[in-house]
């Protein structure tokens, strides 16, 4: 077994660990993105509304000033729970699914890679959707420094219980359809771009399989993913954060946004999305490659210790 082809268990564990590291580093940007995406959703076409958040860093500064720095990490526990299931499946099983669809072919084509990305993205949502709903709800809630007003949930466990009590088990899978579409889109653009760019760099001997190569491939993946996935991501965030009855479904949510706020609403929070996805991809993929190698060496060392002398 080579470094470039570790067993599935190593890839799954490495992907979950790398996803958690990336979330820890980029979570404030994700919180800023969510606040910007939901800003204006309560506005009607005849009402004015003061814009509370302006720009990525302006949003972060406003949150710190009005709610305290801890609010930037609202929903972190649910976010880490999400990555241990979500990233493990969508990233860790991508190579296995690609090999399955490619069959006996030596090299997987673009169509095969896209299909593998769609499959693992959809599979990941099935496992991780409840954690994503709780994470978005926590990031969206506003906690004023001087009072506890505005808090929908006080803890991750209480959030799960409250959603099930008020909305039923279906509430934990709220927004599953736009999330499946989003993650199929994200996986295709993110993993396939990284896969193709990395392969081109190595095949053309432009770089070796090391950190600079992983950095460039991850940068390309982050840019491509933000442009492609932002509209679906905004709809997903709005719908997941909505109260029961606010929208008739994901399509109704998208239509309401278009009518009340115009087409630019679908790219609300684009800059924090770009900064977050760019930094998340770089941290995640660089960590993933290092974790894969580290876990593989640990596995090989453990196997050698088990052999009889």
mmCIF file with all atom_site columns, N, CA, C and O in Angstrom, residues 236-262:
data_model
loop_
_atom_site.group_PDB
_atom_site.id
_atom_site.type_symbol
_atom_site.label_atom_id
_atom_site.label_alt_id
_atom_site.label_comp_id
_atom_site.label_asym_id
_atom_site.label_entity_id
_atom_site.label_seq_id
_atom_site.pdbx_PDB_ins_code
_atom_site.Cartn_x
_atom_site.Cartn_y
_atom_site.Cartn_z
_atom_site.occupancy
_atom_site.B_iso_or_equiv
_atom_site.pdbx_formal_charge
_atom_site.auth_seq_id
_atom_site.auth_comp_id
_atom_site.auth_asym_id
_atom_site.auth_atom_id
_atom_site.pdbx_PDB_model_num
ATOM 1   N N  . UNK A 1 236 ? -30.148 27.241 1.183  1.00 0.00 ? 236 UNK A N  1
ATOM 2   C CA . UNK A 1 236 ? -30.037 26.221 2.234  1.00 0.00 ? 236 UNK A CA 1
ATOM 3   C C  . UNK A 1 236 ? -30.007 26.866 3.613  1.00 0.00 ? 236 UNK A C  1
ATOM 4   O O  . UNK A 1 236 ? -30.724 26.444 4.529  1.00 0.00 ? 236 UNK A O  1
ATOM 5   N N  . UNK A 1 237 ? -29.202 27.908 3.776  1.00 0.00 ? 237 UNK A N  1
ATOM 6   C CA . UNK A 1 237 ? -29.073 28.578 5.070  1.00 0.00 ? 237 UNK A CA 1
ATOM 7   C C  . UNK A 1 237 ? -30.384 29.237 5.477  1.00 0.00 ? 237 UNK A C  1
ATOM 8   O O  . UNK A 1 237 ? -30.833 29.112 6.618  1.00 0.00 ? 237 UNK A O  1
ATOM 9   N N  . UNK A 1 238 ? -31.020 29.958 4.530  1.00 0.00 ? 238 UNK A N  1
ATOM 10  C CA . UNK A 1 238 ? -32.288 30.629 4.829  1.00 0.00 ? 238 UNK A CA 1
ATOM 11  C C  . UNK A 1 238 ? -33.352 29.603 5.251  1.00 0.00 ? 238 UNK A C  1
ATOM 12  O O  . UNK A 1 238 ? -34.090 29.815 6.217  1.00 0.00 ? 238 UNK A O  1
ATOM 13  N N  . UNK A 1 239 ? -33.452 28.517 4.503  1.00 0.00 ? 239 UNK A N  1
ATOM 14  C CA . UNK A 1 239 ? -34.509 27.535 4.756  1.00 0.00 ? 239 UNK A CA 1
ATOM 15  C C  . UNK A 1 239 ? -34.283 26.793 6.079  1.00 0.00 ? 239 UNK A C  1
ATOM 16  O O  . UNK A 1 239 ? -35.206 26.565 6.849  1.00 0.00 ? 239 UNK A O  1
ATOM 17  N N  . UNK A 1 240 ? -33.038 26.426 6.352  1.00 0.00 ? 240 UNK A N  1
ATOM 18  C CA . UNK A 1 240 ? -32.726 25.720 7.601  1.00 0.00 ? 240 UNK A CA 1
ATOM 19  C C  . UNK A 1 240 ? -33.006 26.595 8.817  1.00 0.00 ? 240 UNK A C  1
ATOM 20  O O  . UNK A 1 240 ? -33.436 26.110 9.865  1.00 0.00 ? 240 UNK A O  1
ATOM 21  N N  . UNK A 1 241 ? -32.768 27.885 8.690  1.00 0.00 ? 241 UNK A N  1
ATOM 22  C CA . UNK A 1 241 ? -32.918 28.795 9.827  1.00 0.00 ? 241 UNK A CA 1
ATOM 23  C C  . UNK A 1 241 ? -34.350 29.294 9.998  1.00 0.00 ? 241 UNK A C  1
ATOM 24  O O  . UNK A 1 241 ? -34.671 29.928 10.997 1.00 0.00 ? 241 UNK A O  1
ATOM 25  N N  . UNK A 1 242 ? -35.229 28.993 9.061  1.00 0.00 ? 242 UNK A N  1
ATOM 26  C CA . UNK A 1 242 ? -36.594 29.528 9.093  1.00 0.00 ? 242 UNK A CA 1
ATOM 27  C C  . UNK A 1 242 ? -37.439 28.857 10.173 1.00 0.00 ? 242 UNK A C  1
ATOM 28  O O  . UNK A 1 242 ? -37.201 27.705 10.553 1.00 0.00 ? 242 UNK A O  1
ATOM 29  N N  . UNK A 1 243 ? -38.429 29.601 10.652 1.00 0.00 ? 243 UNK A N  1
ATOM 30  C CA . UNK A 1 243 ? -39.384 29.048 11.616 1.00 0.00 ? 243 UNK A CA 1
ATOM 31  C C  . UNK A 1 243 ? -40.414 28.232 10.839 1.00 0.00 ? 243 UNK A C  1
ATOM 32  O O  . UNK A 1 243 ? -40.605 28.445 9.635  1.00 0.00 ? 243 UNK A O  1
ATOM 33  N N  . UNK A 1 244 ? -41.082 27.268 11.517 1.00 0.00 ? 244 UNK A N  1
ATOM 34  C CA . UNK A 1 244 ? -42.081 26.455 10.813 1.00 0.00 ? 244 UNK A CA 1
ATOM 35  C C  . UNK A 1 244 ? -43.147 27.307 10.139 1.00 0.00 ? 244 UNK A C  1
ATOM 36  O O  . UNK A 1 244 ? -43.700 28.223 10.734 1.00 0.00 ? 244 UNK A O  1
ATOM 37  N N  . UNK A 1 245 ? -43.414 27.030 8.861  1.00 0.00 ? 245 UNK A N  1
ATOM 38  C CA . UNK A 1 245 ? -44.440 27.750 8.110  1.00 0.00 ? 245 UNK A CA 1
ATOM 39  C C  . UNK A 1 245 ? -43.961 28.984 7.382  1.00 0.00 ? 245 UNK A C  1
ATOM 40  O O  . UNK A 1 245 ? -44.715 29.572 6.608  1.00 0.00 ? 245 UNK A O  1
ATOM 41  N N  . UNK A 1 246 ? -42.708 29.400 7.608  1.00 0.00 ? 246 UNK A N  1
ATOM 42  C CA . UNK A 1 246 ? -42.216 30.619 6.955  1.00 0.00 ? 246 UNK A CA 1
ATOM 43  C C  . UNK A 1 246 ? -42.108 30.432 5.450  1.00 0.00 ? 246 UNK A C  1
ATOM 44  O O  . UNK A 1 246 ? -42.427 31.338 4.674  1.00 0.00 ? 246 UNK A O  1
ATOM 45  N N  . UNK A 1 247 ? -41.646 29.258 5.030  1.00 0.00 ? 247 UNK A N  1
ATOM 46  C CA . UNK A 1 247 ? -41.531 28.937 3.602  1.00 0.00 ? 247 UNK A CA 1
ATOM 47  C C  . UNK A 1 247 ? -42.252 27.623 3.318  1.00 0.00 ? 247 UNK A C  1
ATOM 48  O O  . UNK A 1 247 ? -42.273 26.718 4.154  1.00 0.00 ? 247 UNK A O  1
ATOM 49  N N  . UNK A 1 248 ? -42.812 27.526 2.116  1.00 0.00 ? 248 UNK A N  1
ATOM 50  C CA . UNK A 1 248 ? -43.493 26.296 1.724  1.00 0.00 ? 248 UNK A CA 1
ATOM 51  C C  . UNK A 1 248 ? -42.551 25.189 1.289  1.00 0.00 ? 248 UNK A C  1
ATOM 52  O O  . UNK A 1 248 ? -42.973 24.055 1.074  1.00 0.00 ? 248 UNK A O  1
ATOM 53  N N  . UNK A 1 249 ? -41.292 25.493 1.161  1.00 0.00 ? 249 UNK A N  1
ATOM 54  C CA . UNK A 1 249 ? -40.286 24.526 0.735  1.00 0.00 ? 249 UNK A CA 1
ATOM 55  C C  . UNK A 1 249 ? -39.062 25.266 0.244  1.00 0.00 ? 249 UNK A C  1
ATOM 56  O O  . UNK A 1 249 ? -39.029 26.511 0.237  1.00 0.00 ? 249 UNK A O  1
ATOM 57  N N  . UNK A 1 250 ? -38.055 24.517 -0.185 1.00 0.00 ? 250 UNK A N  1
ATOM 58  C CA . UNK A 1 250 ? -36.817 25.137 -0.639 1.00 0.00 ? 250 UNK A CA 1
ATOM 59  C C  . UNK A 1 250 ? -37.045 26.008 -1.881 1.00 0.00 ? 250 UNK A C  1
ATOM 60  O O  . UNK A 1 250 ? -36.485 27.102 -1.996 1.00 0.00 ? 250 UNK A O  1
ATOM 61  N N  . UNK A 1 251 ? -37.878 25.531 -2.804 1.00 0.00 ? 251 UNK A N  1
ATOM 62  C CA . UNK A 1 251 ? -38.150 26.299 -4.016 1.00 0.00 ? 251 UNK A CA 1
ATOM 63  C C  . UNK A 1 251 ? -38.928 27.579 -3.694 1.00 0.00 ? 251 UNK A C  1
ATOM 64  O O  . UNK A 1 251 ? -38.681 28.632 -4.286 1.00 0.00 ? 251 UNK A O  1
ATOM 65  N N  . UNK A 1 252 ? -39.873 27.482 -2.741 1.00 0.00 ? 252 UNK A N  1
ATOM 66  C CA . UNK A 1 252 ? -40.616 28.661 -2.307 1.00 0.00 ? 252 UNK A CA 1
ATOM 67  C C  . UNK A 1 252 ? -39.694 29.668 -1.635 1.00 0.00 ? 252 UNK A C  1
ATOM 68  O O  . UNK A 1 252 ? -39.843 30.879 -1.822 1.00 0.00 ? 252 UNK A O  1
ATOM 69  N N  . UNK A 1 253 ? -38.724 29.158 -0.873 1.00 0.00 ? 253 UNK A N  1
ATOM 70  C CA . UNK A 1 253 ? -37.724 30.025 -0.235 1.00 0.00 ? 253 UNK A CA 1
ATOM 71  C C  . UNK A 1 253 ? -36.925 30.784 -1.298 1.00 0.00 ? 253 UNK A C  1
ATOM 72  O O  . UNK A 1 253 ? -36.729 31.994 -1.191 1.00 0.00 ? 253 UNK A O  1
ATOM 73  N N  . UNK A 1 254 ? -36.493 30.073 -2.336 1.00 0.00 ? 254 UNK A N  1
ATOM 74  C CA . UNK A 1 254 ? -35.726 30.691 -3.416 1.00 0.00 ? 254 UNK A CA 1
ATOM 75  C C  . UNK A 1 254 ? -36.572 31.730 -4.158 1.00 0.00 ? 254 UNK A C  1
ATOM 76  O O  . UNK A 1 254 ? -36.096 32.831 -4.473 1.00 0.00 ? 254 UNK A O  1
ATOM 77  N N  . UNK A 1 255 ? -37.846 31.376 -4.425 1.00 0.00 ? 255 UNK A N  1
ATOM 78  C CA . UNK A 1 255 ? -38.736 32.300 -5.130 1.00 0.00 ? 255 UNK A CA 1
ATOM 79  C C  . UNK A 1 255 ? -39.001 33.558 -4.300 1.00 0.00 ? 255 UNK A C  1
ATOM 80  O O  . UNK A 1 255 ? -39.020 34.676 -4.828 1.00 0.00 ? 255 UNK A O  1
ATOM 81  N N  . UNK A 1 256 ? -39.193 33.383 -2.978 1.00 0.00 ? 256 UNK A N  1
ATOM 82  C CA . UNK A 1 256 ? -39.425 34.519 -2.085 1.00 0.00 ? 256 UNK A CA 1
ATOM 83  C C  . UNK A 1 256 ? -38.229 35.460 -2.072 1.00 0.00 ? 256 UNK A C  1
ATOM 84  O O  . UNK A 1 256 ? -38.378 36.690 -2.108 1.00 0.00 ? 256 UNK A O  1
ATOM 85  N N  . UNK A 1 257 ? -37.039 34.879 -2.012 1.00 0.00 ? 257 UNK A N  1
ATOM 86  C CA . UNK A 1 257 ? -35.818 35.681 -2.056 1.00 0.00 ? 257 UNK A CA 1
ATOM 87  C C  . UNK A 1 257 ? -35.742 36.492 -3.346 1.00 0.00 ? 257 UNK A C  1
ATOM 88  O O  . UNK A 1 257 ? -35.421 37.679 -3.336 1.00 0.00 ? 257 UNK A O  1
ATOM 89  N N  . UNK A 1 258 ? -36.035 35.830 -4.465 1.00 0.00 ? 258 UNK A N  1
ATOM 90  C CA . UNK A 1 258 ? -35.943 36.491 -5.769 1.00 0.00 ? 258 UNK A CA 1
ATOM 91  C C  . UNK A 1 258 ? -36.925 37.646 -5.880 1.00 0.00 ? 258 UNK A C  1
ATOM 92  O O  . UNK A 1 258 ? -36.585 38.739 -6.356 1.00 0.00 ? 258 UNK A O  1
ATOM 93  N N  . UNK A 1 259 ? -38.171 37.434 -5.398 1.00 0.00 ? 259 UNK A N  1
ATOM 94  C CA . UNK A 1 259 ? -39.211 38.456 -5.509 1.00 0.00 ? 259 UNK A CA 1
ATOM 95  C C  . UNK A 1 259 ? -38.937 39.631 -4.578 1.00 0.00 ? 259 UNK A C  1
ATOM 96  O O  . UNK A 1 259 ? -39.034 40.798 -4.974 1.00 0.00 ? 259 UNK A O  1
ATOM 97  N N  . UNK A 1 260 ? -38.584 39.331 -3.325 1.00 0.00 ? 260 UNK A N  1
ATOM 98  C CA . UNK A 1 260 ? -38.443 40.390 -2.316 1.00 0.00 ? 260 UNK A CA 1
ATOM 99  C C  . UNK A 1 260 ? -37.094 41.094 -2.350 1.00 0.00 ? 260 UNK A C  1
ATOM 100 O O  . UNK A 1 260 ? -36.989 42.270 -2.019 1.00 0.00 ? 260 UNK A O  1
ATOM 101 N N  . UNK A 1 261 ? -36.040 40.365 -2.718 1.00 0.00 ? 261 UNK A N  1
ATOM 102 C CA . UNK A 1 261 ? -34.694 40.936 -2.598 1.00 0.00 ? 261 UNK A CA 1
ATOM 103 C C  . UNK A 1 261 ? -33.915 40.992 -3.909 1.00 0.00 ? 261 UNK A C  1
ATOM 104 O O  . UNK A 1 261 ? -32.839 41.574 -3.964 1.00 0.00 ? 261 UNK A O  1
ATOM 105 N N  . UNK A 1 262 ? -34.456 40.348 -4.945 1.00 0.00 ? 262 UNK A N  1
ATOM 106 C CA . UNK A 1 262 ? -33.779 40.388 -6.237 1.00 0.00 ? 262 UNK A CA 1
ATOM 107 C C  . UNK A 1 262 ? -32.710 39.307 -6.363 1.00 0.00 ? 262 UNK A C  1
ATOM 108 O O  . UNK A 1 262 ? -32.361 38.632 -5.384 1.00 0.00 ? 262 UNK A O  1
#
